[in-house]
């Protein structure tokens, strides 16, 4: 169960929450889904800033609900739809296929990263 001690942000139609845990991508996604949501997925600048607020609060990089898709090798939302907003860090993505997950830096920019590293869990509902 997510303990929510002031760790909730509202943005548009979404509610963002973090349990403060740092786990790998699969575990982060699983804990969000068990709570009835999914991994935080910024669809615009406003949502990116709201997620960044939680990233800064913990001062930890966080996984986003974006993953490199099958054959095309393009990054997509985890529901399979193409990205309509991106905020890649300079020279990113650069994983050449080995980095299939996406993390948010503490400045709000994105980096492609391996999925087995421990990053902050931020869910959206």
mmCIF file with all atom_site columns, N, CA and C in Angstrom, residues 2-53:
data_model
loop_
_atom_site.group_PDB
_atom_site.id
_atom_site.type_symbol
_atom_site.label_atom_id
_atom_site.label_alt_id
_atom_site.label_comp_id
_atom_site.label_asym_id
_atom_site.label_entity_id
_atom_site.label_seq_id
_atom_site.pdbx_PDB_ins_code
_atom_site.Cartn_x
_atom_site.Cartn_y
_atom_site.Cartn_z
_atom_site.occupancy
_atom_site.B_iso_or_equiv
_atom_site.pdbx_formal_charge
_atom_site.auth_seq_id
_atom_site.auth_comp_id
_atom_site.auth_asym_id
_atom_site.auth_atom_id
_atom_site.pdbx_PDB_model_num
ATOM 1   N N  . UNK A 1 2  ? 0.517  2.200  -0.815  1.00 0.00 ? 2  UNK A N  1
ATOM 2   C CA . UNK A 1 2  ? 1.278  3.442  -0.884  1.00 0.00 ? 2  UNK A CA 1
ATOM 3   C C  . UNK A 1 2  ? 0.965  4.301  0.342   1.00 0.00 ? 2  UNK A C  1
ATOM 4   N N  . UNK A 1 3  ? 1.986  4.678  1.080   1.00 0.00 ? 3  UNK A N  1
ATOM 5   C CA . UNK A 1 3  ? 1.812  5.664  2.141   1.00 0.00 ? 3  UNK A CA 1
ATOM 6   C C  . UNK A 1 3  ? 2.043  7.031  1.509   1.00 0.00 ? 3  UNK A C  1
ATOM 7   N N  . UNK A 1 4  ? 1.090  7.910  1.648   1.00 0.00 ? 4  UNK A N  1
ATOM 8   C CA . UNK A 1 4  ? 1.089  9.112  0.804   1.00 0.00 ? 4  UNK A CA 1
ATOM 9   C C  . UNK A 1 4  ? 1.452  10.420 1.497   1.00 0.00 ? 4  UNK A C  1
ATOM 10  N N  . UNK A 1 5  ? 2.141  10.373 2.612   1.00 0.00 ? 5  UNK A N  1
ATOM 11  C CA . UNK A 1 5  ? 2.481  11.559 3.398   1.00 0.00 ? 5  UNK A CA 1
ATOM 12  C C  . UNK A 1 5  ? 2.856  12.782 2.571   1.00 0.00 ? 5  UNK A C  1
ATOM 13  N N  . UNK A 1 6  ? 1.863  13.491 2.063   1.00 0.00 ? 6  UNK A N  1
ATOM 14  C CA . UNK A 1 6  ? 2.125  14.732 1.339   1.00 0.00 ? 6  UNK A CA 1
ATOM 15  C C  . UNK A 1 6  ? 2.846  14.535 0.025   1.00 0.00 ? 6  UNK A C  1
ATOM 16  N N  . UNK A 1 7  ? 2.877  13.315 -0.477  1.00 0.00 ? 7  UNK A N  1
ATOM 17  C CA . UNK A 1 7  ? 3.631  13.033 -1.694  1.00 0.00 ? 7  UNK A CA 1
ATOM 18  C C  . UNK A 1 7  ? 2.698  12.954 -2.902  1.00 0.00 ? 7  UNK A C  1
ATOM 19  N N  . UNK A 1 8  ? 1.616  13.677 -2.865  1.00 0.00 ? 8  UNK A N  1
ATOM 20  C CA . UNK A 1 8  ? 0.651  13.631 -3.966  1.00 0.00 ? 8  UNK A CA 1
ATOM 21  C C  . UNK A 1 8  ? 0.645  14.976 -4.685  1.00 0.00 ? 8  UNK A C  1
ATOM 22  N N  . UNK A 1 9  ? 0.593  14.935 -6.005  1.00 0.00 ? 9  UNK A N  1
ATOM 23  C CA . UNK A 1 9  ? 0.453  16.158 -6.798  1.00 0.00 ? 9  UNK A CA 1
ATOM 24  C C  . UNK A 1 9  ? -0.681 15.933 -7.790  1.00 0.00 ? 9  UNK A C  1
ATOM 25  N N  . UNK A 1 10 ? -1.448 16.978 -8.026  1.00 0.00 ? 10 UNK A N  1
ATOM 26  C CA . UNK A 1 10 ? -2.476 16.906 -9.054  1.00 0.00 ? 10 UNK A CA 1
ATOM 27  C C  . UNK A 1 10 ? -2.018 17.725 -10.240 1.00 0.00 ? 10 UNK A C  1
ATOM 28  N N  . UNK A 1 11 ? -2.224 17.168 -11.436 1.00 0.00 ? 11 UNK A N  1
ATOM 29  C CA . UNK A 1 11 ? -1.921 17.923 -12.651 1.00 0.00 ? 11 UNK A CA 1
ATOM 30  C C  . UNK A 1 11 ? -2.960 17.540 -13.696 1.00 0.00 ? 11 UNK A C  1
ATOM 31  N N  . UNK A 1 12 ? -3.721 18.515 -14.154 1.00 0.00 ? 12 UNK A N  1
ATOM 32  C CA . UNK A 1 12 ? -4.787 18.222 -15.122 1.00 0.00 ? 12 UNK A CA 1
ATOM 33  C C  . UNK A 1 12 ? -5.722 17.164 -14.556 1.00 0.00 ? 12 UNK A C  1
ATOM 34  N N  . UNK A 1 13 ? -5.901 16.081 -15.313 1.00 0.00 ? 13 UNK A N  1
ATOM 35  C CA . UNK A 1 13 ? -6.792 14.992 -14.899 1.00 0.00 ? 13 UNK A CA 1
ATOM 36  C C  . UNK A 1 13 ? -6.060 13.940 -14.074 1.00 0.00 ? 13 UNK A C  1
ATOM 37  N N  . UNK A 1 14 ? -4.757 14.118 -13.887 1.00 0.00 ? 14 UNK A N  1
ATOM 38  C CA . UNK A 1 14 ? -3.961 13.070 -13.253 1.00 0.00 ? 14 UNK A CA 1
ATOM 39  C C  . UNK A 1 14 ? -3.637 13.393 -11.809 1.00 0.00 ? 14 UNK A C  1
ATOM 40  N N  . UNK A 1 15 ? -3.472 12.339 -11.033 1.00 0.00 ? 15 UNK A N  1
ATOM 41  C CA . UNK A 1 15 ? -2.912 12.462 -9.693  1.00 0.00 ? 15 UNK A CA 1
ATOM 42  C C  . UNK A 1 15 ? -1.600 11.690 -9.703  1.00 0.00 ? 15 UNK A C  1
ATOM 43  N N  . UNK A 1 16 ? -0.542 12.322 -9.239  1.00 0.00 ? 16 UNK A N  1
ATOM 44  C CA . UNK A 1 16 ? 0.778  11.690 -9.168  1.00 0.00 ? 16 UNK A CA 1
ATOM 45  C C  . UNK A 1 16 ? 1.095  11.384 -7.714  1.00 0.00 ? 16 UNK A C  1
ATOM 46  N N  . UNK A 1 17 ? 1.710  10.237 -7.474  1.00 0.00 ? 17 UNK A N  1
ATOM 47  C CA . UNK A 1 17 ? 2.086  9.870  -6.116  1.00 0.00 ? 17 UNK A CA 1
ATOM 48  C C  . UNK A 1 17 ? 3.342  9.017  -6.144  1.00 0.00 ? 17 UNK A C  1
ATOM 49  N N  . UNK A 1 18 ? 4.158  9.159  -5.097  1.00 0.00 ? 18 UNK A N  1
ATOM 50  C CA . UNK A 1 18 ? 5.349  8.317  -4.960  1.00 0.00 ? 18 UNK A CA 1
ATOM 51  C C  . UNK A 1 18 ? 5.364  7.688  -3.578  1.00 0.00 ? 18 UNK A C  1
ATOM 52  N N  . UNK A 1 19 ? 5.847  6.441  -3.527  1.00 0.00 ? 19 UNK A N  1
ATOM 53  C CA . UNK A 1 19 ? 6.019  5.782  -2.232  1.00 0.00 ? 19 UNK A CA 1
ATOM 54  C C  . UNK A 1 19 ? 7.453  5.933  -1.741  1.00 0.00 ? 19 UNK A C  1
ATOM 55  N N  . UNK A 1 20 ? 8.278  6.661  -2.509  1.00 0.00 ? 20 UNK A N  1
ATOM 56  C CA . UNK A 1 20 ? 9.650  6.898  -2.103  1.00 0.00 ? 20 UNK A CA 1
ATOM 57  C C  . UNK A 1 20 ? 10.578 5.723  -2.339  1.00 0.00 ? 20 UNK A C  1
ATOM 58  N N  . UNK A 1 21 ? 10.043 4.632  -2.885  1.00 0.00 ? 21 UNK A N  1
ATOM 59  C CA . UNK A 1 21 ? 10.861 3.439  -3.096  1.00 0.00 ? 21 UNK A CA 1
ATOM 60  C C  . UNK A 1 21 ? 11.658 3.526  -4.379  1.00 0.00 ? 21 UNK A C  1
ATOM 61  N N  . UNK A 1 22 ? 12.872 2.977  -4.332  1.00 0.00 ? 22 UNK A N  1
ATOM 62  C CA . UNK A 1 22 ? 13.707 2.867  -5.526  1.00 0.00 ? 22 UNK A CA 1
ATOM 63  C C  . UNK A 1 22 ? 13.832 1.400  -5.886  1.00 0.00 ? 22 UNK A C  1
ATOM 64  N N  . UNK A 1 23 ? 13.293 1.049  -7.057  1.00 0.00 ? 23 UNK A N  1
ATOM 65  C CA . UNK A 1 23 ? 13.288 -0.337 -7.528  1.00 0.00 ? 23 UNK A CA 1
ATOM 66  C C  . UNK A 1 23 ? 13.547 -0.356 -9.025  1.00 0.00 ? 23 UNK A C  1
ATOM 67  N N  . UNK A 1 24 ? 13.656 -1.549 -9.610  1.00 0.00 ? 24 UNK A N  1
ATOM 68  C CA . UNK A 1 24 ? 13.847 -1.632 -11.057 1.00 0.00 ? 24 UNK A CA 1
ATOM 69  C C  . UNK A 1 24 ? 12.528 -1.314 -11.773 1.00 0.00 ? 24 UNK A C  1
ATOM 70  N N  . UNK A 1 25 ? 12.613 -1.173 -13.100 1.00 0.00 ? 25 UNK A N  1
ATOM 71  C CA . UNK A 1 25 ? 11.457 -0.734 -13.885 1.00 0.00 ? 25 UNK A CA 1
ATOM 72  C C  . UNK A 1 25 ? 10.250 -1.649 -13.702 1.00 0.00 ? 25 UNK A C  1
ATOM 73  N N  . UNK A 1 26 ? 10.469 -2.971 -13.808 1.00 0.00 ? 26 UNK A N  1
ATOM 74  C CA . UNK A 1 26 ? 9.352  -3.927 -13.729 1.00 0.00 ? 26 UNK A CA 1
ATOM 75  C C  . UNK A 1 26 ? 8.664  -3.834 -12.372 1.00 0.00 ? 26 UNK A C  1
ATOM 76  N N  . UNK A 1 27 ? 9.438  -3.717 -11.308 1.00 0.00 ? 27 UNK A N  1
ATOM 77  C CA . UNK A 1 27 ? 8.868  -3.632 -9.957  1.00 0.00 ? 27 UNK A CA 1
ATOM 78  C C  . UNK A 1 27 ? 8.118  -2.319 -9.751  1.00 0.00 ? 27 UNK A C  1
ATOM 79  N N  . UNK A 1 28 ? 8.668  -1.233 -10.295 1.00 0.00 ? 28 UNK A N  1
ATOM 80  C CA . UNK A 1 28 ? 8.007  0.076  -10.187 1.00 0.00 ? 28 UNK A CA 1
ATOM 81  C C  . UNK A 1 28 ? 6.661  0.031  -10.901 1.00 0.00 ? 28 UNK A C  1
ATOM 82  N N  . UNK A 1 29 ? 6.650  -0.519 -12.109 1.00 0.00 ? 29 UNK A N  1
ATOM 83  C CA . UNK A 1 29 ? 5.410  -0.624 -12.879 1.00 0.00 ? 29 UNK A CA 1
ATOM 84  C C  . UNK A 1 29 ? 4.403  -1.497 -12.139 1.00 0.00 ? 29 UNK A C  1
ATOM 85  N N  . UNK A 1 30 ? 4.885  -2.606 -11.601 1.00 0.00 ? 30 UNK A N  1
ATOM 86  C CA . UNK A 1 30 ? 4.008  -3.531 -10.887 1.00 0.00 ? 30 UNK A CA 1
ATOM 87  C C  . UNK A 1 30 ? 3.384  -2.871 -9.656  1.00 0.00 ? 30 UNK A C  1
ATOM 88  N N  . UNK A 1 31 ? 4.179  -2.135 -8.891  1.00 0.00 ? 31 UNK A N  1
ATOM 89  C CA . UNK A 1 31 ? 3.614  -1.515 -7.686  1.00 0.00 ? 31 UNK A CA 1
ATOM 90  C C  . UNK A 1 31 ? 2.598  -0.433 -8.047  1.00 0.00 ? 31 UNK A C  1
ATOM 91  N N  . UNK A 1 32 ? 2.821  0.296  -9.151  1.00 0.00 ? 32 UNK A N  1
ATOM 92  C CA . UNK A 1 32 ? 1.828  1.281  -9.598  1.00 0.00 ? 32 UNK A CA 1
ATOM 93  C C  . UNK A 1 32 ? 0.540  0.590  -10.040 1.00 0.00 ? 32 UNK A C  1
ATOM 94  N N  . UNK A 1 33 ? 0.684  -0.503 -10.794 1.00 0.00 ? 33 UNK A N  1
ATOM 95  C CA . UNK A 1 33 ? -0.507 -1.211 -11.279 1.00 0.00 ? 33 UNK A CA 1
ATOM 96  C C  . UNK A 1 33 ? -1.276 -1.846 -10.129 1.00 0.00 ? 33 UNK A C  1
ATOM 97  N N  . UNK A 1 34 ? -0.552 -2.374 -9.137  1.00 0.00 ? 34 UNK A N  1
ATOM 98  C CA . UNK A 1 34 ? -1.226 -2.952 -7.965  1.00 0.00 ? 34 UNK A CA 1
ATOM 99  C C  . UNK A 1 34 ? -2.029 -1.892 -7.222  1.00 0.00 ? 34 UNK A C  1
ATOM 100 N N  . UNK A 1 35 ? -1.557 -0.647 -7.266  1.00 0.00 ? 35 UNK A N  1
ATOM 101 C CA . UNK A 1 35 ? -2.252 0.449  -6.592  1.00 0.00 ? 35 UNK A CA 1
ATOM 102 C C  . UNK A 1 35 ? -3.374 1.023  -7.465  1.00 0.00 ? 35 UNK A C  1
ATOM 103 N N  . UNK A 1 36 ? -3.532 0.487  -8.684  1.00 0.00 ? 36 UNK A N  1
ATOM 104 C CA . UNK A 1 36 ? -4.610 0.925  -9.562  1.00 0.00 ? 36 UNK A CA 1
ATOM 105 C C  . UNK A 1 36 ? -4.214 2.010  -10.544 1.00 0.00 ? 36 UNK A C  1
ATOM 106 N N  . UNK A 1 37 ? -2.921 2.222  -10.723 1.00 0.00 ? 37 UNK A N  1
ATOM 107 C CA . UNK A 1 37 ? -2.465 3.247  -11.660 1.00 0.00 ? 37 UNK A CA 1
ATOM 108 C C  . UNK A 1 37 ? -1.439 2.691  -12.623 1.00 0.00 ? 37 UNK A C  1
ATOM 109 N N  . UNK A 1 38 ? -0.544 3.544  -13.068 1.00 0.00 ? 38 UNK A N  1
ATOM 110 C CA . UNK A 1 38 ? 0.567  3.136  -13.915 1.00 0.00 ? 38 UNK A CA 1
ATOM 111 C C  . UNK A 1 38 ? 1.736  4.067  -13.624 1.00 0.00 ? 38 UNK A C  1
ATOM 112 N N  . UNK A 1 39 ? 2.880  3.820  -14.241 1.00 0.00 ? 39 UNK A N  1
ATOM 113 C CA . UNK A 1 39 ? 4.033  4.697  -14.027 1.00 0.00 ? 39 UNK A CA 1
ATOM 114 C C  . UNK A 1 39 ? 3.746  6.092  -14.570 1.00 0.00 ? 39 UNK A C  1
ATOM 115 N N  . UNK A 1 40 ? 4.249  7.095  -13.892 1.00 0.00 ? 40 UNK A N  1
ATOM 116 C CA . UNK A 1 40 ? 4.056  8.483  -14.309 1.00 0.00 ? 40 UNK A CA 1
ATOM 117 C C  . UNK A 1 40 ? 4.548  8.672  -15.740 1.00 0.00 ? 40 UNK A C  1
ATOM 118 N N  . UNK A 1 41 ? 3.675  9.257  -16.565 1.00 0.00 ? 41 UNK A N  1
ATOM 119 C CA . UNK A 1 41 ? 3.950  9.411  -17.992 1.00 0.00 ? 41 UNK A CA 1
ATOM 120 C C  . UNK A 1 41 ? 3.639  10.842 -18.409 1.00 0.00 ? 41 UNK A C  1
ATOM 121 N N  . UNK A 1 42 ? 4.665  11.679 -18.558 1.00 0.00 ? 42 UNK A N  1
ATOM 122 C CA . UNK A 1 42 ? 4.400  13.073 -18.939 1.00 0.00 ? 42 UNK A CA 1
ATOM 123 C C  . UNK A 1 42 ? 3.942  13.190 -20.387 1.00 0.00 ? 42 UNK A C  1
ATOM 124 N N  . UNK A 1 43 ? 2.767  13.789 -20.579 1.00 0.00 ? 43 UNK A N  1
ATOM 125 C CA . UNK A 1 43 ? 2.206  13.988 -21.917 1.00 0.00 ? 43 UNK A CA 1
ATOM 126 C C  . UNK A 1 43 ? 2.389  15.429 -22.396 1.00 0.00 ? 43 UNK A C  1
ATOM 127 N N  . UNK A 1 44 ? 2.855  16.298 -21.504 1.00 0.00 ? 44 UNK A N  1
ATOM 128 C CA . UNK A 1 44 ? 3.069  17.703 -21.856 1.00 0.00 ? 44 UNK A CA 1
ATOM 129 C C  . UNK A 1 44 ? 3.993  18.338 -20.815 1.00 0.00 ? 44 UNK A C  1
ATOM 130 N N  . UNK A 1 45 ? 4.346  19.587 -21.040 1.00 0.00 ? 45 UNK A N  1
ATOM 131 C CA . UNK A 1 45 ? 5.292  20.288 -20.169 1.00 0.00 ? 45 UNK A CA 1
ATOM 132 C C  . UNK A 1 45 ? 4.769  20.400 -18.737 1.00 0.00 ? 45 UNK A C  1
ATOM 133 N N  . UNK A 1 46 ? 3.470  20.663 -18.604 1.00 0.00 ? 46 UNK A N  1
ATOM 134 C CA . UNK A 1 46 ? 2.866  20.813 -17.271 1.00 0.00 ? 46 UNK A CA 1
ATOM 135 C C  . UNK A 1 46 ? 3.012  19.513 -16.462 1.00 0.00 ? 46 UNK A C  1
ATOM 136 N N  . UNK A 1 47 ? 2.727  18.380 -17.106 1.00 0.00 ? 47 UNK A N  1
ATOM 137 C CA . UNK A 1 47 ? 2.848  17.096 -16.421 1.00 0.00 ? 47 UNK A CA 1
ATOM 138 C C  . UNK A 1 47 ? 4.311  16.776 -16.120 1.00 0.00 ? 47 UNK A C  1
ATOM 139 N N  . UNK A 1 48 ? 5.207  17.121 -17.049 1.00 0.00 ? 48 UNK A N  1
ATOM 140 C CA . UNK A 1 48 ? 6.633  16.889 -16.824 1.00 0.00 ? 48 UNK A CA 1
ATOM 141 C C  . UNK A 1 48 ? 7.101  17.654 -15.575 1.00 0.00 ? 48 UNK A C  1
ATOM 142 N N  . UNK A 1 49 ? 6.627  18.910 -15.450 1.00 0.00 ? 49 UNK A N  1
ATOM 143 C CA . UNK A 1 49 ? 7.008  19.731 -14.293 1.00 0.00 ? 49 UNK A CA 1
ATOM 144 C C  . UNK A 1 49 ? 6.459  19.159 -12.987 1.00 0.00 ? 49 UNK A C  1
ATOM 145 N N  . UNK A 1 50 ? 5.247  18.609 -13.026 1.00 0.00 ? 50 UNK A N  1
ATOM 146 C CA . UNK A 1 50 ? 4.650  18.039 -11.818 1.00 0.00 ? 50 UNK A CA 1
ATOM 147 C C  . UNK A 1 50 ? 5.439  16.799 -11.367 1.00 0.00 ? 50 UNK A C  1
ATOM 148 N N  . UNK A 1 51 ? 5.823  15.963 -12.331 1.00 0.00 ? 51 UNK A N  1
ATOM 149 C CA . UNK A 1 51 ? 6.642  14.789 -12.015 1.00 0.00 ? 51 UNK A CA 1
ATOM 150 C C  . UNK A 1 51 ? 7.997  15.251 -11.480 1.00 0.00 ? 51 UNK A C  1
ATOM 151 N N  . UNK A 1 52 ? 8.564  16.272 -12.114 1.00 0.00 ? 52 UNK A N  1
ATOM 152 C CA . UNK A 1 52 ? 9.846  16.823 -11.677 1.00 0.00 ? 52 UNK A CA 1
ATOM 153 C C  . UNK A 1 52 ? 9.777  17.282 -10.223 1.00 0.00 ? 52 UNK A C  1
ATOM 154 N N  . UNK A 1 53 ? 8.630  17.835 -9.820  1.00 0.00 ? 53 UNK A N  1
ATOM 155 C CA . UNK A 1 53 ? 8.469  18.272 -8.431  1.00 0.00 ? 53 UNK A CA 1
ATOM 156 C C  . UNK A 1 53 ? 8.724  17.132 -7.456  1.00 0.00 ? 53 UNK A C  1
#
